[in-house]
Amino acid sequence: MNYNSDKGKNDDHDMHLADKRQRIINGAITVFACKGFYKAKIEEIAAQAGVGKGTVYEYFSSKKELFQEMFLYIEEKYEEMFQQELSLVDTFYAKLQKMFEVTIRFLERHKEMARILLAGYPPVSEDIQRVLLEKNQLKLEEISKILEEAIGRQEIRPVDTFAAAQVILGALFFVGGQILFAGTENKKKFDYDEQAQEVIDILLKGFLYP
Amino acid sequence: MNYNSDKGKNDDHDMHLADKRQRIINGAITVFACKGFYKAKIEEIAAQAGVGKGTVYEYFSSKKELFQEMFLYIEEKYEEMFQQELSLVDTFYAKLQKMFEVTIRFLERHKEMARILLAGYPPVSEDIQRVLLEKNQLKLEEISKILEEAIGRQEIRPVDTFAAAQVILGALFFVGGQILFAGTENKKKFDYDEQAQEVIDILLKGFLYP
Amino acid sequence: MNYNSDKGKNDDHDMHLADKRQRIINGAITVFACKGFYKAKIEEIAAQAGVGKGTVYEYFSSKKELFQEMFLYIEEKYEEMFQQELSLVDTFYAKLQKMFEVTIRFLERHKEMARILLAGYPPVSEDIQRVLLEKNQLKLEEISKILEEAIGRQEIRPVDTFAAAQVILGALFFVGGQILFAGTENKKKFDYDEQAQEVIDILLKGFLYP
Amino acid sequence: MNYNSDKGKNDDHDMHLADKRQRIINGAITVFACKGFYKAKIEEIAAQAGVGKGTVYEYFSSKKELFQEMFLYIEEKYEEMFQQELSLVDTFYAKLQKMFEVTIRFLERHKEMARILLAGYPPVSEDIQRVLLEKNQLKLEEISKILEEAIGRQEIRPVDTFAAAQVILGALFFVGGQILFAGTENKKKFDYDEQAQEVIDILLKGFLYP
DNA sequence: TATGAATGAGAATTCATTCAT
DNA sequence: TATGAATGAATTCTCATTCAT
């Protein structure tokens, strides 16, 4: 059950396989996102992917495995965006902005999916649960490092970088949460970027008078 | 599998009813928390509460309703703690500290339960989903008001109170998240209060040099 | 999941339970016998027993378990008949006759069931397979003992009792087989008892001239 | 696992076909024998035969047909051995010995397969069931004839040859059964030939004193 | 001719809910 | 009021068979 990652090849066969597997993942994203793990029916995912029920089982050994693979796929996409975008800018301020930008952009696209990820509750048994934790930890460390560098460059004052990373990630997630949940009711879909700007301002300057 | 050792209460009728309903809620808290909504079995909740399976349906019309009632109960408890404790202190700083303190305390006690709430995904369909949002909104407003007052008292500089409230709630939830998820792996159960202190420091002073 | 074997009590409750369990076993005998293990559907067994599909699972944890319990039940019945009837007579000749009589009577009643038992092939996983062997072994020993006694009383000449027991059991089973298989085609349903008489005669006197 | 050494035919085309068909049969013997009809998977049989899944269907129209063809193949082999060996000797005694010898030898080689045959239960529905009966009947008649001849030659006393044939076949099958089932537990794999000798002795002389 | 990816009919099992006692 | 035995709707997963290549 190894799926070759070298998708450079375009020959019909590989393409076809990759195609189907990916179509099922996409179907899964759609259906899991909108029904949650338990209410999602394999049959519906298959239909969504335009394949037969049995075909899903050719590529994933169980509903749970499908869920986990999809989960990993999404996570990876987010991680990619995060890393890539942040590497494009230099200053701490710019990086902070990028973090919000990327997160907002990502969540707007994968809104429903993210809710499930947040939940952490489908039977993403142990393994995935652990991966989730690790990813989080990694992100914290990533941000910590960015903070350290910024401190080194004297862009920001010396702070407990781990605590600071938490504050940032917390703000990130919360703004994200706004999108996620408030988004269901898309009444006032206000400008998240603007909102984020305010948040960044506070993070930078704090509440107290200088 | 031994149940109900404490059937001590005295008023036979009313007490008995109240008692049973509450015992079922408690059973639900225990079981839902540890299994999640879908894997929790009514039978187990009933057993946990020391009542018959049918009895659950005397008090709640369905599994879903039971879940929602339990949910509301927990939320209310949190809200109570929050309001009560915050009203005991005056300064913004103290209030901020209390927020973290209460949240940490609450989460440590209701850790598992909170995971489900966070998830937002049990079939707390629509109705409860909305309640969750409203509660969140209320909490944001509550914090906003506290911020406004602090600004009025010139304890803190004038900031976009809504954005600021989000930062705070975000930090609150994230520190909470740490407890929730990291807590599963109780390796390094570090001092959350200390951690919170650092976070508060950053929130107050920001990242930038004064 | 223990089912009390003291069925002496006649109170409504126990009776009811025993009744249902037994009805399911009976349904199983009917359906398994006529369809074999794999083609038998739980739903049909339930219908046959006049209970709901789910009810079957209140009494037996799986199709396999149901099969095994039924199997044991049949075996026990045969064993009971065997022991009981043989103890009624004294001479070797009479015992031999009884063996055939009981076996024929039993098979005529449980014909279809016995086919499955003979098969030894349903997924009577290991455990039951072993039981089957043991039962067989026990029966061989039982017959051996009868032979020994007969030899002791000088009713028959001294023979290798184990080999002799095999010959008897083989004949028993083969005459049985005739019923089992030929019985499906009930063309010439000839008199098994008479047939058995001939077989007994040969067993006693052998093929050779005296 | 070496089969068909007699590859007398030379025409490439036919050879290839015959070859593949036989390989599939052999795969079927292996897999059916060890899994039983229902648990055996066509895919595994194909793999065992070293052909593609689809190819199986080029030679056999269904799983059932494959099973039946394999069944017939085995039966035929047994029959061949039986006839061939018995024709080599003259006396009744020698023939009796051969019967046991051949049967034991055959069962030792096709042990697992034979269990399925005995079972008679795979969905060898009707058709094959009938064949099984007929084969049995034929064997009974075959043995009857041998008995008649022996009686004619006054080697043995006049007996009901049909009943006698049953006794013999019963003993044959029972000794066989010992191999089949006891064989699973290969504790005391005793000498079946010796055992058979004892059985033959009893068959010849009977239980009674001369 | 040979293949194996794709398929969907079919069955065991679970469990919320009902209701007779 | 309290109970738990009974139920059947609902869902995952399997695997014989097909058919495009």
Tab-separated table of N, CA and C (backbone and C1' of nucleotides) in Angstrom, chain C residues 20 52-55 59, chain F residues 5-10:
chain	number	residue	atom	x	y	z
C	20	LYS	N	-37.446	-17.935	25.148
C	20	LYS	CA	-36.948	-17.220	23.979
C	20	LYS	C	-35.623	-17.787	23.500
C	52	GLY	N	-37.431	-10.622	16.983
C	52	GLY	CA	-36.784	-9.625	16.133
C	52	GLY	C	-35.319	-9.954	15.954
C	53	LYS	N	-34.743	-9.411	14.913
C	53	LYS	CA	-33.353	-9.684	14.586
C	53	LYS	C	-32.451	-9.335	15.762
C	54	GLY	N	-32.714	-8.177	16.332
C	54	GLY	CA	-31.869	-7.716	17.430
C	54	GLY	C	-31.918	-8.651	18.624
C	55	THR	N	-33.056	-9.270	18.815
C	55	THR	CA	-33.234	-10.131	19.977
C	55	THR	C	-32.247	-11.288	19.983
C	59	TYR	N	-29.230	-12.710	23.157
C	59	TYR	CA	-28.962	-14.024	23.729
C	59	TYR	C	-27.657	-14.642	23.259
F	5	DA	P	-33.320	-7.491	30.644
F	5	DA	O5'	-34.303	-8.182	29.597
F	5	DA	C5'	-35.644	-8.505	30.005
F	5	DA	C4'	-36.558	-8.526	28.795
F	5	DA	C3'	-35.987	-9.232	27.579
F	5	DA	O3'	-37.093	-9.835	26.895
F	5	DA	C1'	-36.349	-6.947	27.042
F	6	DA	P	-36.797	-10.607	25.567
F	6	DA	O5'	-37.187	-9.529	24.479
F	6	DA	C5'	-38.544	-9.091	24.441
F	6	DA	C4'	-38.740	-8.138	23.289
F	6	DA	C3'	-38.164	-8.622	21.951
F	6	DA	O3'	-39.189	-8.565	20.974
F	6	DA	C1'	-37.387	-6.423	22.456
F	7	DT	P	-38.881	-9.080	19.541
F	7	DT	O5'	-38.516	-7.736	18.787
F	7	DT	C5'	-39.455	-6.664	18.872
F	7	DT	C4'	-38.881	-5.432	18.233
F	7	DT	C3'	-38.248	-5.672	16.857
F	7	DT	O3'	-38.976	-4.931	15.898
F	7	DT	C1'	-36.869	-4.292	18.186
F	8	DG	P	-39.300	-5.549	14.506
F	8	DG	O5'	-38.592	-4.465	13.572
F	8	DG	C5'	-38.779	-3.075	13.815
F	8	DG	C4'	-37.620	-2.313	13.206
F	8	DG	C3'	-37.147	-2.849	11.847
F	8	DG	O3'	-36.617	-1.753	11.120
F	8	DG	C1'	-35.383	-2.971	13.345
F	9	DA	P	-37.354	-1.292	9.877
F	9	DA	O5'	-36.824	0.210	9.756
F	9	DA	C5'	-36.890	1.088	10.877
F	9	DA	C4'	-35.581	1.869	11.010
F	9	DA	C3'	-34.943	2.258	9.676
F	9	DA	O3'	-34.376	3.553	9.840
F	9	DA	C1'	-33.436	0.896	10.910
F	10	DA	P	-33.699	4.227	8.617
F	10	DA	O5'	-32.147	4.090	8.928
F	10	DA	C5'	-31.672	4.242	10.266
F	10	DA	C4'	-30.204	3.875	10.285
F	10	DA	C3'	-29.455	4.207	8.983
F	10	DA	O3'	-28.164	4.646	9.342
F	10	DA	C1'	-29.205	1.936	9.469
